[in-house]
PDB file of C-alpha atoms in Angstrom:
ATOM      1  CA  MET A   1      -8.909  79.664 -86.922  1.00 47.00           C
ATOM      2  CA  SER A   2     -11.939  81.452 -88.355  1.00 48.00           C
ATOM      3  CA  CYS A   3     -14.687  82.718 -86.059  1.00 47.00           C
ATOM      4  CA  ARG A   4     -17.056  80.121 -87.641  1.00 50.00           C
ATOM      5  CA  LEU A   5     -14.776  77.184 -87.049  1.00 41.00           C
ATOM      6  CA  ALA A   6     -14.010  78.325 -83.477  1.00 44.00           C
ATOM      7  CA  LEU A   7     -17.787  78.570 -82.862  1.00 42.00           C
ATOM      8  CA  ILE A   8     -18.500  74.940 -84.047  1.00 40.00           C
ATOM      9  CA  TRP A   9     -15.346  73.801 -82.120  1.00 40.00           C
ATOM     10  CA  LEU A  10     -16.804  75.208 -78.818  1.00 38.00           C
ATOM     11  CA  MET A  11     -20.234  74.006 -79.356  1.00 43.00           C
ATOM     12  CA  ALA A  12     -18.938  70.373 -80.026  1.00 40.00           C
ATOM     13  CA  LEU A  13     -16.810  70.634 -76.813  1.00 38.00           C
ATOM     14  CA  ALA A  14     -20.080  71.702 -74.904  1.00 42.00           C
ATOM     15  CA  THR A  15     -21.977  68.745 -75.958  1.00 42.00           C
ATOM     16  CA  MET A  16     -19.309  66.131 -75.277  1.00 39.00           C
ATOM     17  CA  PRO A  17     -20.205  63.864 -72.334  1.00 40.00           C
ATOM     18  CA  THR A  18     -17.718  63.947 -69.420  1.00 36.00           C
ATOM     19  CA  TYR A  19     -17.353  61.547 -66.515  1.00 35.00           C
ATOM     20  CA  ALA A  20     -18.334  64.296 -64.109  1.00 41.00           C
ATOM     21  CA  GLN A  21     -21.703  64.765 -65.867  1.00 42.00           C
ATOM     22  CA  ALA A  22     -22.425  61.215 -66.431  1.00 52.00           C
ATOM     23  CA  PRO A  23     -24.753  59.861 -63.765  1.00 71.00           C
ATOM     24  CA  PHE A  24     -23.746  56.761 -61.712  1.00 83.00           C
ATOM     25  CA  GLU A  25     -25.585  53.616 -62.697  1.00 86.00           C
ATOM     26  CA  LEU A  26     -27.149  51.528 -59.965  1.00 89.00           C
ATOM     27  CA  ARG A  27     -27.968  48.097 -61.895  1.00 91.00           C
ATOM     28  CA  ALA A  28     -30.550  45.800 -60.638  1.00 95.00           C
ATOM     29  CA  GLU A  29     -31.678  42.362 -61.746  1.00 96.00           C
ATOM     30  CA  PRO A  30     -34.782  40.070 -60.588  1.00 96.00           C
ATOM     31  CA  TRP A  31     -33.849  37.773 -57.809  1.00 95.00           C
ATOM     32  CA  ARG A  32     -35.133  34.469 -56.650  1.00 91.00           C
ATOM     33  CA  SER A  33     -38.378  34.422 -54.722  1.00 90.00           C
ATOM     34  CA  ASP A  34     -38.251  30.584 -53.942  1.00 91.00           C
ATOM     35  CA  PHE A  35     -38.059  31.234 -50.093  1.00 94.00           C
ATOM     36  CA  GLU A  36     -40.150  29.252 -47.553  1.00 95.00           C
ATOM     37  CA  VAL A  37     -42.986  31.218 -46.036  1.00 96.00           C
ATOM     38  CA  LEU A  38     -43.670  29.700 -42.564  1.00 96.00           C
ATOM     39  CA  SER A  39     -46.447  32.242 -41.792  1.00 97.00           C
ATOM     40  CA  GLN A  40     -47.984  35.335 -43.508  1.00 97.00           C
ATOM     41  CA  ASP A  41     -50.701  37.708 -42.551  1.00 97.00           C
ATOM     42  CA  THR A  42     -52.282  37.701 -46.127  1.00 96.00           C
ATOM     43  CA  GLN A  43     -54.708  40.280 -45.027  1.00 97.00           C
ATOM     44  CA  SER A  44     -51.859  42.941 -44.490  1.00 97.00           C
ATOM     45  CA  LEU A  45     -49.058  41.869 -46.696  1.00 98.00           C
ATOM     46  CA  ARG A  46     -48.433  41.115 -50.364  1.00 98.00           C
ATOM     47  CA  TYR A  47     -44.937  40.129 -51.698  1.00 98.00           C
ATOM     48  CA  ALA A  48     -44.140  42.377 -54.637  1.00 98.00           C
ATOM     49  CA  GLY A  49     -40.720  41.238 -55.887  1.00 98.00           C
ATOM     50  CA  THR A  50     -37.049  41.169 -55.032  1.00 97.00           C
ATOM     51  CA  LEU A  51     -34.017  42.640 -56.992  1.00 97.00           C
ATOM     52  CA  ARG A  52     -30.191  42.136 -56.699  1.00 93.00           C
ATOM     53  CA  LEU A  53     -28.203  45.517 -56.650  1.00 92.00           C
ATOM     54  CA  THR A  54     -24.828  45.876 -58.347  1.00 86.00           C
ATOM     55  CA  PRO A  55     -22.891  48.867 -57.298  1.00 77.00           C
ATOM     56  CA  PRO A  56     -22.214  51.969 -59.386  1.00 79.00           C
ATOM     57  CA  GLU A  57     -18.830  51.910 -61.052  1.00 78.00           C
ATOM     58  CA  GLY A  58     -16.582  54.733 -59.921  1.00 76.00           C
ATOM     59  CA  LEU A  59     -17.637  54.443 -56.189  1.00 73.00           C
ATOM     60  CA  PRO A  60     -15.164  51.954 -54.872  1.00 62.00           C
ATOM     61  CA  SER A  61     -16.051  52.749 -51.267  1.00 63.00           C
ATOM     62  CA  HIS A  62     -19.692  51.982 -51.970  1.00 63.00           C
ATOM     63  CA  ARG A  63     -19.402  48.245 -52.172  1.00 68.00           C
ATOM     64  CA  GLY A  64     -22.349  47.486 -49.989  1.00 76.00           C
ATOM     65  CA  SER A  65     -22.810  46.660 -46.200  1.00 87.00           C
ATOM     66  CA  TRP A  66     -26.093  48.712 -46.198  1.00 92.00           C
ATOM     67  CA  SER A  67     -27.257  48.302 -42.722  1.00 94.00           C
ATOM     68  CA  THR A  68     -30.157  50.910 -42.624  1.00 96.00           C
ATOM     69  CA  LEU A  69     -32.722  52.324 -44.684  1.00 98.00           C
ATOM     70  CA  VAL A  70     -34.834  55.577 -44.552  1.00 98.00           C
ATOM     71  CA  TYR A  71     -37.320  57.136 -46.861  1.00 98.00           C
ATOM     72  CA  LEU A  72     -36.412  60.731 -47.492  1.00 96.00           C
ATOM     73  CA  GLY A  73     -39.530  61.548 -49.549  1.00 94.00           C
ATOM     74  CA  SER A  74     -40.642  61.519 -53.260  1.00 90.00           C
ATOM     75  CA  HIS A  75     -38.166  64.046 -54.297  1.00 89.00           C
ATOM     76  CA  LEU A  76     -35.123  62.521 -52.558  1.00 91.00           C
ATOM     77  CA  GLY A  77     -35.937  58.799 -52.543  1.00 95.00           C
ATOM     78  CA  PHE A  78     -34.222  56.394 -50.229  1.00 98.00           C
ATOM     79  CA  GLN A  79     -30.991  56.522 -48.299  1.00 97.00           C
ATOM     80  CA  ALA A  80     -29.155  53.272 -47.430  1.00 96.00           C
ATOM     81  CA  THR A  81     -26.206  53.761 -45.046  1.00 95.00           C
ATOM     82  CA  SER A  82     -23.344  51.424 -44.379  1.00 93.00           C
ATOM     83  CA  ASP A  83     -21.971  50.214 -41.304  1.00 92.00           C
ATOM     84  CA  ARG A  84     -18.395  50.892 -42.639  1.00 90.00           C
ATOM     85  CA  ASP A  85     -17.131  54.461 -42.415  1.00 92.00           C
ATOM     86  CA  GLY A  86     -20.528  56.157 -42.729  1.00 94.00           C
ATOM     87  CA  HIS A  87     -20.925  55.866 -46.527  1.00 93.00           C
ATOM     88  CA  TRP A  88     -24.517  56.260 -47.850  1.00 94.00           C
ATOM     89  CA  LEU A  89     -26.387  55.798 -51.117  1.00 93.00           C
ATOM     90  CA  SER A  90     -29.559  57.430 -52.084  1.00 94.00           C
ATOM     91  CA  PHE A  91     -31.828  55.990 -54.813  1.00 95.00           C
ATOM     92  CA  ASP A  92     -35.327  55.620 -55.963  1.00 97.00           C
ATOM     93  CA  VAL A  93     -37.474  52.473 -56.893  1.00 97.00           C
ATOM     94  CA  GLU A  94     -39.528  51.868 -59.987  1.00 97.00           C
ATOM     95  CA  ILE A  95     -42.687  50.208 -59.511  1.00 97.00           C
ATOM     96  CA  GLU A  96     -44.766  48.690 -62.365  1.00 97.00           C
ATOM     97  CA  GLU A  97     -48.283  47.421 -61.799  1.00 96.00           C
ATOM     98  CA  GLY A  98     -47.431  46.923 -58.148  1.00 96.00           C
ATOM     99  CA  GLU A  99     -44.296  45.060 -58.531  1.00 98.00           C
ATOM    100  CA  LEU A 100     -40.580  46.053 -57.927  1.00 98.00           C
ATOM    101  CA  SER A 101     -39.142  46.481 -61.426  1.00 97.00           C
ATOM    102  CA  GLY A 102     -35.808  48.838 -61.081  1.00 96.00           C
ATOM    103  CA  VAL A 103     -34.014  51.265 -59.244  1.00 96.00           C
ATOM    104  CA  GLN A 104     -32.512  54.722 -60.021  1.00 94.00           C
ATOM    105  CA  TYR A 105     -29.405  56.303 -58.536  1.00 93.00           C
ATOM    106  CA  ARG A 106     -29.858  59.789 -56.780  1.00 93.00           C
ATOM    107  CA  ASP A 107     -26.829  60.667 -54.844  1.00 91.00           C
ATOM    108  CA  HIS A 108     -23.909  59.573 -52.408  1.00 91.00           C
ATOM    109  CA  GLY A 109     -21.986  60.769 -49.447  1.00 92.00           C
ATOM    110  CA  GLN A 110     -20.351  60.137 -46.236  1.00 94.00           C
ATOM    111  CA  ILE A 111     -21.241  60.840 -42.447  1.00 96.00           C
ATOM    112  CA  LEU A 112     -18.294  62.209 -40.683  1.00 97.00           C
ATOM    113  CA  ASP A 113     -17.784  62.257 -36.729  1.00 97.00           C
ATOM    114  CA  PRO A 114     -16.788  65.264 -35.020  1.00 96.00           C
ATOM    115  CA  ASN A 115     -13.181  64.598 -35.798  1.00 96.00           C
ATOM    116  CA  GLY A 116     -13.781  64.438 -39.612  1.00 97.00           C
ATOM    117  CA  ILE A 117     -13.523  60.551 -39.797  1.00 96.00           C
ATOM    118  CA  GLY A 118     -16.146  58.504 -41.363  1.00 95.00           C
ATOM    119  CA  LEU A 119     -18.536  57.486 -38.576  1.00 96.00           C
ATOM    120  CA  ASN A 120     -18.298  53.698 -38.223  1.00 93.00           C
ATOM    121  CA  ASN A 121     -20.813  50.897 -37.107  1.00 94.00           C
ATOM    122  CA  ILE A 122     -23.987  52.778 -38.083  1.00 96.00           C
ATOM    123  CA  GLU A 123     -26.839  50.360 -37.774  1.00 96.00           C
ATOM    124  CA  SER A 124     -29.850  52.393 -37.460  1.00 97.00           C
ATOM    125  CA  MET A 125     -31.313  55.850 -38.621  1.00 97.00           C
ATOM    126  CA  VAL A 126     -34.571  57.693 -37.914  1.00 96.00           C
ATOM    127  CA  ILE A 127     -35.837  61.071 -39.066  1.00 93.00           C
ATOM    128  CA  ALA A 128     -38.344  62.829 -36.857  1.00 90.00           C
ATOM    129  CA  GLY A 129     -38.998  66.193 -38.313  1.00 87.00           C
ATOM    130  CA  GLU A 130     -35.807  68.334 -38.249  1.00 89.00           C
ATOM    131  CA  LEU A 131     -34.176  65.803 -36.041  1.00 92.00           C
ATOM    132  CA  ILE A 132     -31.967  62.926 -37.744  1.00 95.00           C
ATOM    133  CA  LEU A 133     -30.403  60.365 -35.381  1.00 96.00           C
ATOM    134  CA  VAL A 134     -28.157  57.276 -35.953  1.00 98.00           C
ATOM    135  CA  GLY A 135     -27.674  54.327 -33.575  1.00 97.00           C
ATOM    136  CA  LEU A 136     -24.325  52.431 -33.595  1.00 97.00           C
ATOM    137  CA  ASP A 137     -23.145  48.922 -32.970  1.00 95.00           C
ATOM    138  CA  GLU A 138     -21.471  48.452 -29.541  1.00 94.00           C
ATOM    139  CA  SER A 139     -22.201  51.897 -28.332  1.00 96.00           C
ATOM    140  CA  PRO A 140     -24.770  53.527 -26.111  1.00 96.00           C
ATOM    141  CA  VAL A 141     -24.524  56.891 -27.951  1.00 97.00           C
ATOM    142  CA  LEU A 142     -27.170  58.329 -30.478  1.00 97.00           C
ATOM    143  CA  TYR A 143     -25.600  60.705 -32.807  1.00 98.00           C
ATOM    144  CA  GLN A 144     -27.484  63.605 -34.412  1.00 97.00           C
ATOM    145  CA  LEU A 145     -26.779  64.479 -38.092  1.00 97.00           C
ATOM    146  CA  ASP A 146     -26.991  67.814 -39.975  1.00 96.00           C
ATOM    147  CA  ARG A 147     -29.768  68.372 -42.530  1.00 93.00           C
ATOM    148  CA  HIS A 148     -27.255  67.315 -45.281  1.00 93.00           C
ATOM    149  CA  ARG A 149     -26.739  63.873 -43.535  1.00 94.00           C
ATOM    150  CA  ARG A 150     -22.933  64.495 -43.624  1.00 95.00           C
ATOM    151  CA  ARG A 151     -21.738  65.442 -40.011  1.00 97.00           C
ATOM    152  CA  ALA A 152     -22.439  63.776 -36.590  1.00 98.00           C
ATOM    153  CA  ILE A 153     -22.421  65.017 -33.266  1.00 98.00           C
ATOM    154  CA  PRO A 154     -23.248  63.040 -29.875  1.00 97.00           C
ATOM    155  CA  ARG A 155     -26.813  63.948 -28.692  1.00 95.00           C
ATOM    156  CA  PHE A 156     -28.145  61.259 -26.431  1.00 94.00           C
ATOM    157  CA  THR A 157     -26.423  58.528 -24.181  1.00 94.00           C
ATOM    158  CA  LEU A 158     -28.755  55.627 -23.173  1.00 95.00           C
ATOM    159  CA  PRO A 159     -28.426  55.212 -19.408  1.00 92.00           C
ATOM    160  CA  ASP A 160     -27.028  51.856 -17.911  1.00 91.00           C
ATOM    161  CA  TYR A 161     -26.327  50.566 -21.305  1.00 93.00           C
ATOM    162  CA  HIS A 162     -23.202  48.709 -22.154  1.00 92.00           C
ATOM    163  CA  PRO A 163     -23.489  46.725 -25.248  1.00 93.00           C
ATOM    164  CA  ALA A 164     -20.993  43.990 -25.744  1.00 86.00           C
ATOM    165  CA  GLY A 165     -19.848  42.642 -29.052  1.00 81.00           C
ATOM    166  CA  ASN A 166     -22.322  42.540 -31.926  1.00 82.00           C
ATOM    167  CA  ASP A 167     -24.967  44.319 -29.873  1.00 92.00           C
ATOM    168  CA  GLY A 168     -26.223  47.971 -30.072  1.00 95.00           C
ATOM    169  CA  ILE A 169     -29.037  50.027 -31.346  1.00 97.00           C
ATOM    170  CA  GLU A 170     -30.140  48.255 -34.508  1.00 95.00           C
ATOM    171  CA  ALA A 171     -33.713  49.988 -34.724  1.00 97.00           C
ATOM    172  CA  ILE A 172     -35.013  53.227 -33.866  1.00 96.00           C
ATOM    173  CA  ALA A 173     -38.888  54.050 -34.218  1.00 92.00           C
ATOM    174  CA  VAL A 174     -40.826  57.205 -33.843  1.00 90.00           C
ATOM    175  CA  VAL A 175     -43.913  56.715 -31.845  1.00 86.00           C
ATOM    176  CA  ARG A 176     -46.341  59.375 -33.583  1.00 77.00           C
ATOM    177  CA  PRO A 177     -47.654  61.860 -33.342  1.00 67.00           C
ATOM    178  CA  PHE A 178     -45.371  63.722 -30.970  1.00 66.00           C
ATOM    179  CA  GLY A 179     -42.775  61.230 -30.058  1.00 75.00           C
ATOM    180  CA  PRO A 180     -41.131  59.654 -28.116  1.00 85.00           C
ATOM    181  CA  LEU A 181     -38.304  58.101 -30.062  1.00 90.00           C
ATOM    182  CA  LEU A 182     -37.840  54.369 -29.415  1.00 92.00           C
ATOM    183  CA  PRO A 183     -34.218  52.908 -29.872  1.00 95.00           C
ATOM    184  CA  ILE A 184     -34.299  49.258 -29.552  1.00 95.00           C
ATOM    185  CA  SER A 185     -31.318  46.949 -28.761  1.00 95.00           C
ATOM    186  CA  GLU A 186     -30.471  44.011 -30.891  1.00 92.00           C
ATOM    187  CA  LYS A 187     -29.773  41.263 -28.228  1.00 87.00           C
ATOM    188  CA  SER A 188     -32.036  39.936 -25.549  1.00 78.00           C
ATOM    189  CA  HIS A 189     -31.930  41.455 -22.115  1.00 69.00           C
ATOM    190  CA  ASN A 190     -31.461  39.143 -19.222  1.00 71.00           C
ATOM    191  CA  HIS A 191     -31.347  36.242 -21.776  1.00 72.00           C
ATOM    192  CA  ASP A 192     -35.035  36.692 -22.574  1.00 78.00           C
ATOM    193  CA  ASP A 193     -35.525  36.159 -26.257  1.00 83.00           C
ATOM    194  CA  ARG A 194     -39.154  37.237 -25.844  1.00 89.00           C
ATOM    195  CA  SER A 195     -38.340  40.879 -25.365  1.00 91.00           C
ATOM    196  CA  ARG A 196     -35.632  43.521 -25.966  1.00 93.00           C
ATOM    197  CA  ARG A 197     -34.402  46.524 -24.060  1.00 92.00           C
ATOM    198  CA  ALA A 198     -35.797  49.942 -25.407  1.00 93.00           C
ATOM    199  CA  TRP A 199     -36.075  53.408 -24.270  1.00 93.00           C
ATOM    200  CA  ARG A 200     -38.672  56.189 -24.504  1.00 90.00           C
ATOM    201  CA  LEU A 201     -36.567  59.091 -25.676  1.00 90.00           C
ATOM    202  CA  GLN A 202     -37.718  62.734 -25.739  1.00 85.00           C
ATOM    203  CA  PRO A 203     -35.444  65.759 -26.058  1.00 80.00           C
ATOM    204  CA  GLY A 204     -34.873  67.577 -22.867  1.00 83.00           C
ATOM    205  CA  LYS A 205     -36.084  64.560 -20.880  1.00 85.00           C
ATOM    206  CA  ASP A 206     -34.187  61.659 -19.283  1.00 87.00           C
ATOM    207  CA  ALA A 207     -34.382  58.364 -21.326  1.00 90.00           C
ATOM    208  CA  GLU A 208     -36.832  56.056 -19.915  1.00 90.00           C
ATOM    209  CA  PRO A 209     -35.954  52.394 -19.989  1.00 91.00           C
ATOM    210  CA  MET A 210     -38.618  49.769 -20.824  1.00 89.00           C
ATOM    211  CA  SER A 211     -38.957  46.113 -21.944  1.00 89.00           C
ATOM    212  CA  LEU A 212     -40.330  45.799 -25.438  1.00 91.00           C
ATOM    213  CA  PRO A 213     -42.218  42.488 -25.932  1.00 93.00           C
ATOM    214  CA  LEU A 214     -41.539  40.793 -29.200  1.00 94.00           C
ATOM    215  CA  ALA A 215     -44.014  39.175 -31.435  1.00 95.00           C
ATOM    216  CA  ILE A 216     -41.136  37.197 -33.084  1.00 95.00           C
ATOM    217  CA  SER A 217     -38.277  35.961 -31.193  1.00 90.00           C
ATOM    218  CA  ALA A 218     -35.685  36.749 -33.763  1.00 93.00           C
ATOM    219  CA  ALA A 219     -33.562  39.891 -33.247  1.00 94.00           C
ATOM    220  CA  PRO A 220     -35.067  43.231 -34.291  1.00 96.00           C
ATOM    221  CA  VAL A 221     -32.795  44.934 -36.838  1.00 96.00           C
ATOM    222  CA  GLY A 222     -34.911  47.650 -38.249  1.00 97.00           C
ATOM    223  CA  ALA A 223     -38.051  49.760 -37.604  1.00 97.00           C
ATOM    224  CA  THR A 224     -40.307  51.887 -39.794  1.00 97.00           C
ATOM    225  CA  GLU A 225     -43.518  53.837 -39.317  1.00 95.00           C
ATOM    226  CA  LEU A 226     -46.849  53.442 -41.263  1.00 96.00           C
ATOM    227  CA  ALA A 227     -48.848  56.470 -42.579  1.00 93.00           C
ATOM    228  CA  ASN A 228     -51.217  56.010 -39.667  1.00 93.00           C
ATOM    229  CA  GLY A 229     -48.282  55.866 -37.140  1.00 92.00           C
ATOM    230  CA  ASP A 230     -48.172  52.240 -36.501  1.00 94.00           C
ATOM    231  CA  VAL A 231     -44.764  50.619 -36.127  1.00 96.00           C
ATOM    232  CA  VAL A 232     -43.316  47.683 -38.216  1.00 97.00           C
ATOM    233  CA  LEU A 233     -40.266  45.894 -36.964  1.00 97.00           C
ATOM    234  CA  LEU A 234     -37.850  43.938 -39.160  1.00 98.00           C
ATOM    235  CA  HIS A 235     -36.454  40.724 -37.576  1.00 97.00           C
ATOM    236  CA  ARG A 236     -33.521  38.615 -38.643  1.00 95.00           C
ATOM    237  CA  HIS A 237     -31.864  35.413 -37.581  1.00 93.00           C
ATOM    238  CA  TYR A 238     -28.983  33.255 -39.231  1.00 89.00           C
ATOM    239  CA  GLN A 239     -27.987  29.906 -37.953  1.00 88.00           C
ATOM    240  CA  HIS A 240     -26.326  26.885 -39.737  1.00 86.00           C
ATOM    241  CA  GLY A 241     -26.682  28.350 -43.243  1.00 84.00           C
ATOM    242  CA  ILE A 242     -30.340  29.161 -42.686  1.00 91.00           C
ATOM    243  CA  THR A 243     -31.392  32.849 -42.975  1.00 92.00           C
ATOM    244  CA  THR A 244     -34.825  33.752 -41.396  1.00 95.00           C
ATOM    245  CA  ILE A 245     -36.563  37.110 -41.697  1.00 97.00           C
ATOM    246  CA  GLY A 246     -39.747  38.445 -39.909  1.00 98.00           C
ATOM    247  CA  LEU A 247     -42.048  41.392 -39.736  1.00 98.00           C
ATOM    248  CA  SER A 248     -44.064  42.400 -36.645  1.00 98.00           C
ATOM    249  CA  HIS A 249     -46.707  45.085 -36.170  1.00 97.00           C
ATOM    250  CA  TYR A 250     -47.314  47.446 -33.150  1.00 95.00           C
ATOM    251  CA  PRO A 251     -50.272  49.859 -33.172  1.00 93.00           C
ATOM    252  CA  ALA A 252     -49.273  53.479 -32.571  1.00 87.00           C
ATOM    253  CA  ASP A 253     -51.140  53.577 -29.194  1.00 85.00           C
ATOM    254  CA  ALA A 254     -49.506  50.357 -27.897  1.00 83.00           C
ATOM    255  CA  PHE A 255     -46.462  52.358 -26.579  1.00 79.00           C
ATOM    256  CA  THR A 256     -48.643  54.521 -24.429  1.00 72.00           C
ATOM    257  CA  ALA A 257     -50.623  51.706 -23.122  1.00 67.00           C
ATOM    258  CA  GLU A 258     -50.713  51.195 -19.170  1.00 66.00           C
ATOM    259  CA  ASP A 259     -50.037  47.346 -19.790  1.00 65.00           C
ATOM    260  CA  GLY A 260     -47.083  47.975 -22.212  1.00 68.00           C
ATOM    261  CA  PRO A 261     -46.799  47.532 -25.939  1.00 80.00           C
ATOM    262  CA  GLY A 262     -48.114  44.403 -27.582  1.00 85.00           C
ATOM    263  CA  GLY A 263     -47.225  43.511 -31.127  1.00 92.00           C
ATOM    264  CA  ARG A 264     -48.434  40.724 -33.668  1.00 96.00           C
ATOM    265  CA  PRO A 265     -46.542  38.766 -36.111  1.00 97.00           C
ATOM    266  CA  LEU A 266     -46.946  39.410 -39.890  1.00 98.00           C
ATOM    267  CA  LEU A 267     -44.413  37.420 -41.784  1.00 98.00           C
ATOM    268  CA  LEU A 268     -41.906  34.728 -41.006  1.00 98.00           C
ATOM    269  CA  ALA A 269     -39.907  33.374 -44.008  1.00 97.00           C
ATOM    270  CA  ARG A 270     -36.592  31.417 -44.338  1.00 95.00           C
ATOM    271  CA  SER A 271     -34.272  30.069 -47.102  1.00 92.00           C
ATOM    272  CA  HIS A 272     -31.272  27.884 -47.016  1.00 85.00           C
ATOM    273  CA  GLN A 273     -27.925  29.209 -48.075  1.00 75.00           C
ATOM    274  CA  LEU A 274     -27.819  27.292 -51.250  1.00 74.00           C
ATOM    275  CA  LEU A 275     -31.076  28.916 -52.414  1.00 76.00           C
ATOM    276  CA  GLN A 276     -29.885  32.612 -51.692  1.00 77.00           C
ATOM    277  CA  ALA A 277     -33.519  33.706 -51.823  1.00 88.00           C
ATOM    278  CA  LEU A 278     -33.199  35.701 -48.649  1.00 90.00           C
ATOM    279  CA  ASP A 279     -30.130  37.345 -47.260  1.00 89.00           C
ATOM    280  CA  ASN A 280     -28.993  39.657 -44.359  1.00 90.00           C
ATOM    281  CA  PHE A 281     -31.836  41.958 -44.230  1.00 95.00           C
ATOM    282  CA  GLU A 282     -31.127  44.839 -41.905  1.00 95.00           C
ATOM    283  CA  GLY A 283     -33.058  48.004 -43.148  1.00 97.00           C
ATOM    284  CA  ILE A 284     -36.688  48.625 -43.697  1.00 98.00           C
ATOM    285  CA  ALA A 285     -38.504  51.942 -44.796  1.00 98.00           C
ATOM    286  CA  ALA A 286     -42.313  52.407 -45.443  1.00 98.00           C
ATOM    287  CA  PHE A 287     -43.584  54.735 -48.229  1.00 97.00           C
ATOM    288  CA  GLU A 288     -46.506  55.365 -50.427  1.00 97.00           C
ATOM    289  CA  ARG A 289     -46.563  55.395 -54.222  1.00 96.00           C
ATOM    290  CA  ASP A 290     -49.649  55.922 -56.512  1.00 94.00           C
ATOM    291  CA  GLY A 291     -51.810  55.749 -53.519  1.00 95.00           C
ATOM    292  CA  ARG A 292     -50.667  52.385 -52.347  1.00 97.00           C
ATOM    293  CA  GLN A 293     -48.559  51.707 -49.407  1.00 98.00           C
ATOM    294  CA  TYR A 294     -45.269  49.619 -49.360  1.00 98.00           C
ATOM    295  CA  LEU A 295     -42.466  48.444 -47.250  1.00 98.00           C
ATOM    296  CA  LEU A 296     -39.017  48.313 -48.783  1.00 98.00           C
ATOM    297  CA  LEU A 297     -36.247  45.959 -47.150  1.00 98.00           C
ATOM    298  CA  ILE A 298     -32.586  45.921 -47.957  1.00 97.00           C
ATOM    299  CA  SER A 299     -29.772  43.523 -47.068  1.00 94.00           C
ATOM    300  CA  ASP A 300     -26.489  44.008 -45.809  1.00 90.00           C
ATOM    301  CA  ASP A 301     -23.853  42.017 -47.902  1.00 85.00           C
ATOM    302  CA  ASN A 302     -21.203  42.637 -45.506  1.00 78.00           C
ATOM    303  CA  ILE A 303     -19.060  44.129 -48.459  1.00 71.00           C
ATOM    304  CA  ASP A 304     -19.114  40.936 -50.502  1.00 56.00           C
ATOM    305  CA  TRP A 305     -20.072  42.539 -53.815  1.00 50.00           C
ATOM    306  CA  GLN A 306     -16.523  41.636 -54.915  1.00 53.00           C
ATOM    307  CA  LYS A 307     -17.278  37.829 -54.060  1.00 59.00           C
ATOM    308  CA  PRO A 308     -20.313  36.783 -56.011  1.00 57.00           C
ATOM    309  CA  GLY A 309     -22.246  34.009 -54.704  1.00 57.00           C
ATOM    310  CA  ARG A 310     -21.517  34.660 -51.054  1.00 72.00           C
ATOM    311  CA  GLN A 311     -23.818  37.674 -49.821  1.00 82.00           C
ATOM    312  CA  ASN A 312     -25.802  40.004 -51.917  1.00 87.00           C
ATOM    313  CA  THR A 313     -27.414  43.354 -51.652  1.00 90.00           C
ATOM    314  CA  LEU A 314     -31.220  42.729 -52.066  1.00 94.00           C
ATOM    315  CA  LEU A 315     -34.065  44.986 -52.274  1.00 97.00           C
ATOM    316  CA  MET A 316     -37.556  43.306 -51.352  1.00 98.00           C
ATOM    317  CA  LEU A 317     -40.737  44.994 -51.834  1.00 98.00           C
ATOM    318  CA  ILE A 318     -43.876  44.307 -49.874  1.00 98.00           C
ATOM    319  CA  GLU A 319     -47.342  45.994 -50.245  1.00 98.00           C
ATOM    320  CA  TRP A 320     -49.021  46.847 -47.037  1.00 98.00           C
ATOM    321  CA  LEU A 321     -52.744  46.121 -47.781  1.00 97.00           C
ATOM    322  CA  GLN A 322     -54.495  47.696 -44.850  1.00 85.00           C
TER     323      GLN A 322
END
């Protein structure tokens, strides 16, 4: 082979696409918005669209079950973490004229426990400076992650907390500006649907149990912080084929008030199973884009991507107007 032909052949190989080089595709399609709004603070919230996600091909372990959502920053996008074996997927969203229009794949990985096994039953995640914590279903232990979000070690154990089946730390908030962290249990304490057990948690100090009054009686399943430090809780309830979701708002200084925190309802919406306009929303993350502030919600499809029509992975965008 002549030198000229060899050079042409090598150049052709260099430009050929390979599977490793090709980015994974996270497809999305507009989804129904015909859910029933029972109440809404229209001065605070504006609905900005819903997308249904289809999993990237070539990632068989990433079928769904995204139970928590955090915003990593403009250069990293969002991370959705599964409650099945610690798998996570990061992506960014596309917004056109204030409406949710698409998604872009970023990265994927897996959170491993100290034994090198995928950390199961992750239900909440919070990032507070260099500290990254996850809360689990049916466990009083909060795990700390390394900065790559790939290894987990036990960090805090919540005192006198023995969660039973389908209970655990579904939400963790950061009370700005300097803490504390606020892990929140999913199920009611002492059979009181108007409050949930929570803890004021600061490194180096004992966790301080507290009762968190709820502005919406549905279970709190996610939490996020607005730019001013206020906390927004995501609520969810499912019964007899009807899905109900809600949002409530707590001012940042509410958690340090002597008479305890007080929240207010922002949104309550529901849809029937036949409509599928709403689904099992469990994750929420606040972020800013082009000078506007948004809330992004994600639903847990319970790994039903292989069974179309039962449960879906949905992304819902809501603009925060205040």
